[in-house]
Amino acid sequence: MKSHKDLEVWRASIDLARDVYEVTREYPKEEQYGIVAQMRRSAVSIGSNIAEGAARQGTKEFVQFLYIAVGSATELDTQIEISKATRMVDSRRLDAVQALITRVTMMLRGLIRALKAKH
């Protein structure tokens, strides 16, 4: 592997972070330091952990960072569910973000399986 930027899952995580930033612009102003900040941190954490893991020397370390990325995706999914439950924004916008979270999570789990099978 040349770089984390060569990973399709990393590129998808960047798309996810962009979408989270776009949808959270619609949240109430009083949530800018609440759920909006948390959602943005979770979204940024996914791609950041993929990149950091890819830069590590060993497969075991890379897999550990991928698990952390899965955890961040799960956090983000929970924050989306809270947003839906409290009707902060249009649920169709949140459904689209949630579909991308599912896609990224599946890609992460597939990469973890592939790396573990090689090791």
Short mmCIF file of N, CA and C in Angstrom, two decimals:
data_model
loop_
_atom_site.label_atom_id
_atom_site.label_comp_id
_atom_site.label_asym_id
_atom_site.label_seq_id
_atom_site.Cartn_x
_atom_site.Cartn_y
_atom_site.Cartn_z
N MET A 1 0.84 -1.18 0.00
CA MET A 1 0.00 0.00 0.00
C MET A 1 0.89 1.25 0.00
N LYS A 2 0.55 2.19 -0.83
CA LYS A 2 1.34 3.41 -0.93
C LYS A 2 1.01 4.40 0.18
N SER A 3 -0.27 4.63 0.40
CA SER A 3 -0.71 5.66 1.34
C SER A 3 -2.15 5.39 1.76
N HIS A 4 -2.54 5.97 2.88
CA HIS A 4 -3.94 5.87 3.30
C HIS A 4 -4.87 6.45 2.24
N LYS A 5 -4.37 7.39 1.46
CA LYS A 5 -5.19 8.01 0.41
C LYS A 5 -5.53 7.04 -0.71
N ASP A 6 -4.82 5.92 -0.77
CA ASP A 6 -5.12 4.89 -1.77
C ASP A 6 -6.26 3.99 -1.34
N LEU A 7 -6.68 4.09 -0.10
CA LEU A 7 -7.75 3.23 0.43
C LEU A 7 -9.12 3.81 0.12
N GLU A 8 -9.96 3.00 -0.50
CA GLU A 8 -11.32 3.43 -0.82
C GLU A 8 -12.10 3.81 0.44
N VAL A 9 -11.87 3.07 1.52
CA VAL A 9 -12.57 3.36 2.77
C VAL A 9 -12.16 4.72 3.33
N TRP A 10 -10.93 5.11 3.15
CA TRP A 10 -10.50 6.43 3.61
C TRP A 10 -11.20 7.51 2.79
N ARG A 11 -11.28 7.33 1.47
CA ARG A 11 -11.96 8.31 0.62
C ARG A 11 -13.44 8.41 0.98
N ALA A 12 -14.06 7.27 1.27
CA ALA A 12 -15.47 7.27 1.69
C ALA A 12 -15.64 7.99 3.03
N SER A 13 -14.66 7.84 3.91
CA SER A 13 -14.74 8.52 5.22
C SER A 13 -14.64 10.04 5.06
N ILE A 14 -13.90 10.48 4.07
CA ILE A 14 -13.80 11.92 3.79
C ILE A 14 -15.14 12.43 3.27
N ASP A 15 -15.78 11.66 2.39
CA ASP A 15 -17.12 12.02 1.91
C ASP A 15 -18.10 12.09 3.07
N LEU A 16 -18.01 11.13 3.98
CA LEU A 16 -18.89 11.11 5.14
C LEU A 16 -18.68 12.35 6.00
N ALA A 17 -17.44 12.71 6.28
CA ALA A 17 -17.16 13.89 7.09
C ALA A 17 -17.71 15.15 6.41
N ARG A 18 -17.53 15.24 5.10
CA ARG A 18 -18.07 16.39 4.36
C ARG A 18 -19.58 16.47 4.52
N ASP A 19 -20.25 15.33 4.37
CA ASP A 19 -21.71 15.30 4.49
C ASP A 19 -22.16 15.67 5.90
N VAL A 20 -21.42 15.22 6.91
CA VAL A 20 -21.76 15.57 8.30
C VAL A 20 -21.61 17.07 8.50
N TYR A 21 -20.55 17.66 7.99
CA TYR A 21 -20.39 19.10 8.12
C TYR A 21 -21.53 19.84 7.43
N GLU A 22 -21.93 19.35 6.26
CA GLU A 22 -23.02 20.01 5.53
C GLU A 22 -24.34 19.92 6.29
N VAL A 23 -24.69 18.73 6.76
CA VAL A 23 -25.98 18.56 7.43
C VAL A 23 -26.00 19.28 8.78
N THR A 24 -24.90 19.33 9.47
CA THR A 24 -24.89 19.98 10.79
C THR A 24 -24.97 21.50 10.69
N ARG A 25 -24.76 22.05 9.51
CA ARG A 25 -24.97 23.49 9.33
C ARG A 25 -26.44 23.86 9.53
N GLU A 26 -27.32 22.87 9.37
CA GLU A 26 -28.76 23.10 9.49
C GLU A 26 -29.27 22.97 10.94
N TYR A 27 -28.42 22.53 11.83
CA TYR A 27 -28.84 22.32 13.22
C TYR A 27 -29.10 23.66 13.90
N PRO A 28 -29.90 23.65 14.95
CA PRO A 28 -30.13 24.89 15.71
C PRO A 28 -28.80 25.44 16.24
N LYS A 29 -28.70 26.76 16.27
CA LYS A 29 -27.46 27.42 16.72
C LYS A 29 -27.06 26.98 18.13
N GLU A 30 -28.04 26.73 18.99
CA GLU A 30 -27.71 26.34 20.37
C GLU A 30 -27.04 24.96 20.44
N GLU A 31 -27.05 24.22 19.36
CA GLU A 31 -26.41 22.90 19.33
C GLU A 31 -24.99 22.92 18.77
N GLN A 32 -24.48 24.09 18.39
CA GLN A 32 -23.15 24.18 17.79
C GLN A 32 -22.05 23.63 18.70
N TYR A 33 -22.22 23.78 20.01
CA TYR A 33 -21.20 23.28 20.94
C TYR A 33 -21.66 22.00 21.63
N GLY A 34 -22.80 21.49 21.20
CA GLY A 34 -23.34 20.25 21.75
C GLY A 34 -23.18 19.12 20.75
N ILE A 35 -24.30 18.65 20.26
CA ILE A 35 -24.27 17.49 19.37
C ILE A 35 -23.55 17.76 18.05
N VAL A 36 -23.62 18.99 17.56
CA VAL A 36 -22.93 19.31 16.30
C VAL A 36 -21.43 19.11 16.45
N ALA A 37 -20.86 19.63 17.50
CA ALA A 37 -19.42 19.48 17.73
C ALA A 37 -19.06 18.00 17.89
N GLN A 38 -19.89 17.26 18.60
CA GLN A 38 -19.61 15.84 18.82
C GLN A 38 -19.70 15.06 17.51
N MET A 39 -20.71 15.36 16.69
CA MET A 39 -20.86 14.67 15.41
C MET A 39 -19.67 14.95 14.49
N ARG A 40 -19.25 16.17 14.48
CA ARG A 40 -18.12 16.52 13.62
C ARG A 40 -16.84 15.84 14.10
N ARG A 41 -16.63 15.79 15.41
CA ARG A 41 -15.44 15.09 15.94
C ARG A 41 -15.50 13.61 15.59
N SER A 42 -16.64 13.00 15.74
CA SER A 42 -16.78 11.57 15.41
C SER A 42 -16.48 11.33 13.94
N ALA A 43 -17.05 12.17 13.07
CA ALA A 43 -16.85 12.00 11.63
C ALA A 43 -15.39 12.18 11.24
N VAL A 44 -14.74 13.18 11.79
CA VAL A 44 -13.32 13.43 11.49
C VAL A 44 -12.46 12.29 12.03
N SER A 45 -12.84 11.74 13.15
CA SER A 45 -12.07 10.67 13.78
C SER A 45 -11.99 9.42 12.91
N ILE A 46 -13.01 9.15 12.14
CA ILE A 46 -13.02 7.94 11.31
C ILE A 46 -11.84 7.97 10.33
N GLY A 47 -11.80 8.98 9.49
CA GLY A 47 -10.72 9.08 8.50
C GLY A 47 -9.35 9.26 9.15
N SER A 48 -9.32 9.98 10.24
CA SER A 48 -8.04 10.22 10.94
C SER A 48 -7.45 8.92 11.46
N ASN A 49 -8.29 8.06 12.01
CA ASN A 49 -7.79 6.78 12.53
C ASN A 49 -7.39 5.82 11.42
N ILE A 50 -8.09 5.87 10.31
CA ILE A 50 -7.67 5.06 9.15
C ILE A 50 -6.27 5.50 8.72
N ALA A 51 -6.09 6.81 8.59
CA ALA A 51 -4.79 7.35 8.16
C ALA A 51 -3.69 7.02 9.15
N GLU A 52 -3.97 7.22 10.43
CA GLU A 52 -2.93 6.94 11.43
C GLU A 52 -2.57 5.45 11.46
N GLY A 53 -3.57 4.60 11.37
CA GLY A 53 -3.30 3.16 11.36
C GLY A 53 -2.50 2.73 10.15
N ALA A 54 -2.83 3.30 8.99
CA ALA A 54 -2.11 2.96 7.76
C ALA A 54 -0.64 3.37 7.85
N ALA A 55 -0.36 4.39 8.64
CA ALA A 55 1.02 4.87 8.77
C ALA A 55 1.85 4.02 9.73
N ARG A 56 1.20 3.16 10.48
CA ARG A 56 1.90 2.32 11.45
C ARG A 56 2.66 1.21 10.73
N GLN A 57 3.62 0.64 11.43
CA GLN A 57 4.48 -0.37 10.83
C GLN A 57 3.81 -1.74 10.70
N GLY A 58 3.01 -2.09 11.68
CA GLY A 58 2.50 -3.46 11.69
C GLY A 58 1.01 -3.56 11.41
N THR A 59 0.62 -4.73 10.93
CA THR A 59 -0.77 -5.00 10.64
C THR A 59 -1.62 -4.95 11.91
N LYS A 60 -1.08 -5.48 13.01
CA LYS A 60 -1.83 -5.51 14.26
C LYS A 60 -2.21 -4.08 14.70
N GLU A 61 -1.26 -3.17 14.58
CA GLU A 61 -1.54 -1.77 14.95
C GLU A 61 -2.57 -1.16 14.01
N PHE A 62 -2.43 -1.43 12.71
CA PHE A 62 -3.38 -0.91 11.73
C PHE A 62 -4.79 -1.38 12.06
N VAL A 63 -4.93 -2.66 12.34
CA VAL A 63 -6.24 -3.22 12.68
C VAL A 63 -6.81 -2.53 13.93
N GLN A 64 -5.98 -2.28 14.92
CA GLN A 64 -6.45 -1.61 16.13
C GLN A 64 -7.02 -0.22 15.81
N PHE A 65 -6.35 0.53 14.95
CA PHE A 65 -6.85 1.85 14.57
C PHE A 65 -8.13 1.73 13.74
N LEU A 66 -8.24 0.67 12.94
CA LEU A 66 -9.48 0.46 12.19
C LEU A 66 -10.64 0.18 13.13
N TYR A 67 -10.39 -0.56 14.20
CA TYR A 67 -11.42 -0.79 15.21
C TYR A 67 -11.85 0.52 15.87
N ILE A 68 -10.90 1.40 16.11
CA ILE A 68 -11.23 2.71 16.68
C ILE A 68 -12.10 3.49 15.71
N ALA A 69 -11.78 3.40 14.41
CA ALA A 69 -12.60 4.06 13.39
C ALA A 69 -14.02 3.51 13.38
N VAL A 70 -14.16 2.18 13.54
CA VAL A 70 -15.49 1.58 13.63
C VAL A 70 -16.23 2.15 14.84
N GLY A 71 -15.54 2.28 15.95
CA GLY A 71 -16.15 2.86 17.15
C GLY A 71 -16.63 4.28 16.91
N SER A 72 -15.84 5.07 16.21
CA SER A 72 -16.25 6.45 15.89
C SER A 72 -17.47 6.46 14.97
N ALA A 73 -17.51 5.53 14.03
CA ALA A 73 -18.67 5.43 13.14
C ALA A 73 -19.92 5.06 13.92
N THR A 74 -19.76 4.18 14.89
CA THR A 74 -20.89 3.78 15.73
C THR A 74 -21.36 4.95 16.59
N GLU A 75 -20.42 5.72 17.12
CA GLU A 75 -20.79 6.94 17.86
C GLU A 75 -21.59 7.88 16.97
N LEU A 76 -21.11 8.09 15.76
CA LEU A 76 -21.80 8.99 14.84
C LEU A 76 -23.19 8.48 14.51
N ASP A 77 -23.33 7.18 14.32
CA ASP A 77 -24.64 6.60 14.05
C ASP A 77 -25.59 6.86 15.22
N THR A 78 -25.10 6.75 16.43
CA THR A 78 -25.91 7.02 17.62
C THR A 78 -26.32 8.50 17.65
N GLN A 79 -25.42 9.38 17.31
CA GLN A 79 -25.73 10.81 17.30
C GLN A 79 -26.77 11.14 16.23
N ILE A 80 -26.73 10.42 15.11
CA ILE A 80 -27.75 10.58 14.08
C ILE A 80 -29.11 10.13 14.62
N GLU A 81 -29.12 9.00 15.32
CA GLU A 81 -30.38 8.51 15.91
C GLU A 81 -30.95 9.51 16.91
N ILE A 82 -30.10 10.12 17.72
CA ILE A 82 -30.56 11.14 18.67
C ILE A 82 -31.12 12.34 17.91
N SER A 83 -30.45 12.72 16.84
CA SER A 83 -30.92 13.83 16.02
C SER A 83 -32.30 13.54 15.42
N LYS A 84 -32.49 12.31 14.98
CA LYS A 84 -33.80 11.92 14.45
C LYS A 84 -34.86 11.96 15.54
N ALA A 85 -34.53 11.40 16.69
CA ALA A 85 -35.49 11.32 17.80
C ALA A 85 -35.91 12.70 18.28
N THR A 86 -35.02 13.67 18.21
CA THR A 86 -35.32 15.01 18.68
C THR A 86 -35.74 15.94 17.54
N ARG A 87 -35.79 15.41 16.34
CA ARG A 87 -36.24 16.15 15.14
C ARG A 87 -35.48 17.46 14.94
N MET A 88 -34.16 17.36 15.04
CA MET A 88 -33.34 18.56 14.88
C MET A 88 -33.28 19.06 13.44
N VAL A 89 -33.26 18.10 12.50
CA VAL A 89 -33.25 18.45 11.07
C VAL A 89 -34.09 17.42 10.32
N ASP A 90 -34.25 17.65 9.04
CA ASP A 90 -35.02 16.75 8.18
C ASP A 90 -34.44 15.34 8.23
N SER A 91 -35.26 14.38 8.59
CA SER A 91 -34.77 13.00 8.76
C SER A 91 -34.27 12.39 7.45
N ARG A 92 -34.75 12.87 6.30
CA ARG A 92 -34.24 12.34 5.01
C ARG A 92 -32.77 12.66 4.84
N ARG A 93 -32.35 13.85 5.27
CA ARG A 93 -30.93 14.21 5.20
C ARG A 93 -30.12 13.29 6.12
N LEU A 94 -30.68 13.02 7.28
CA LEU A 94 -29.99 12.16 8.24
C LEU A 94 -29.94 10.72 7.74
N ASP A 95 -30.98 10.27 7.06
CA ASP A 95 -30.99 8.92 6.49
C ASP A 95 -29.86 8.74 5.48
N ALA A 96 -29.62 9.76 4.67
CA ALA A 96 -28.54 9.69 3.68
C ALA A 96 -27.19 9.59 4.35
N VAL A 97 -26.98 10.35 5.41
CA VAL A 97 -25.72 10.28 6.16
C VAL A 97 -25.59 8.90 6.80
N GLN A 98 -26.68 8.42 7.35
CA GLN A 98 -26.66 7.12 8.02
C GLN A 98 -26.34 6.00 7.02
N ALA A 99 -26.82 6.11 5.80
CA ALA A 99 -26.49 5.10 4.78
C ALA A 99 -25.00 5.10 4.49
N LEU A 100 -24.39 6.27 4.47
CA LEU A 100 -22.94 6.35 4.24
C LEU A 100 -22.17 5.81 5.44
N ILE A 101 -22.68 6.04 6.64
CA ILE A 101 -22.04 5.47 7.83
C ILE A 101 -22.05 3.94 7.72
N THR A 102 -23.17 3.38 7.32
CA THR A 102 -23.28 1.93 7.17
C THR A 102 -22.28 1.42 6.14
N ARG A 103 -22.17 2.13 5.03
CA ARG A 103 -21.24 1.73 3.97
C ARG A 103 -19.80 1.76 4.47
N VAL A 104 -19.42 2.85 5.14
CA VAL A 104 -18.06 2.98 5.66
C VAL A 104 -17.77 1.90 6.70
N THR A 105 -18.73 1.65 7.57
CA THR A 105 -18.54 0.62 8.60
C THR A 105 -18.34 -0.75 7.97
N MET A 106 -19.13 -1.07 6.96
CA MET A 106 -18.97 -2.36 6.27
C MET A 106 -17.60 -2.45 5.60
N MET A 107 -17.15 -1.36 5.00
CA MET A 107 -15.84 -1.35 4.37
C MET A 107 -14.73 -1.53 5.41
N LEU A 108 -14.86 -0.87 6.54
CA LEU A 108 -13.87 -1.02 7.61
C LEU A 108 -13.81 -2.46 8.10
N ARG A 109 -14.97 -3.05 8.33
CA ARG A 109 -15.00 -4.44 8.81
C ARG A 109 -14.42 -5.40 7.77
N GLY A 110 -14.67 -5.12 6.49
CA GLY A 110 -14.09 -5.95 5.44
C GLY A 110 -12.58 -5.83 5.40
N LEU A 111 -12.07 -4.61 5.56
CA LEU A 111 -10.62 -4.40 5.57
C LEU A 111 -9.99 -5.09 6.78
N ILE A 112 -10.65 -5.00 7.93
CA ILE A 112 -10.15 -5.68 9.12
C ILE A 112 -10.07 -7.17 8.87
N ARG A 113 -11.13 -7.76 8.32
CA ARG A 113 -11.12 -9.21 8.02
C ARG A 113 -9.99 -9.57 7.06
N ALA A 114 -9.81 -8.77 6.03
CA ALA A 114 -8.76 -9.05 5.04
C ALA A 114 -7.38 -8.97 5.67
N LEU A 115 -7.15 -7.96 6.48
CA LEU A 115 -5.84 -7.81 7.13
C LEU A 115 -5.58 -8.94 8.11
N LYS A 116 -6.59 -9.33 8.85
CA LYS A 116 -6.42 -10.44 9.81
C LYS A 116 -6.17 -11.75 9.09
N ALA A 117 -6.80 -11.95 7.95
CA ALA A 117 -6.60 -13.19 7.18
C ALA A 117 -5.18 -13.29 6.64
N LYS A 118 -4.59 -12.15 6.28
CA LYS A 118 -3.23 -12.13 5.77
C LYS A 118 -2.20 -12.35 6.87
N HIS A 119 -2.54 -11.97 8.08
CA HIS A 119 -1.58 -11.97 9.17
C HIS A 119 -1.51 -13.30 9.88
#
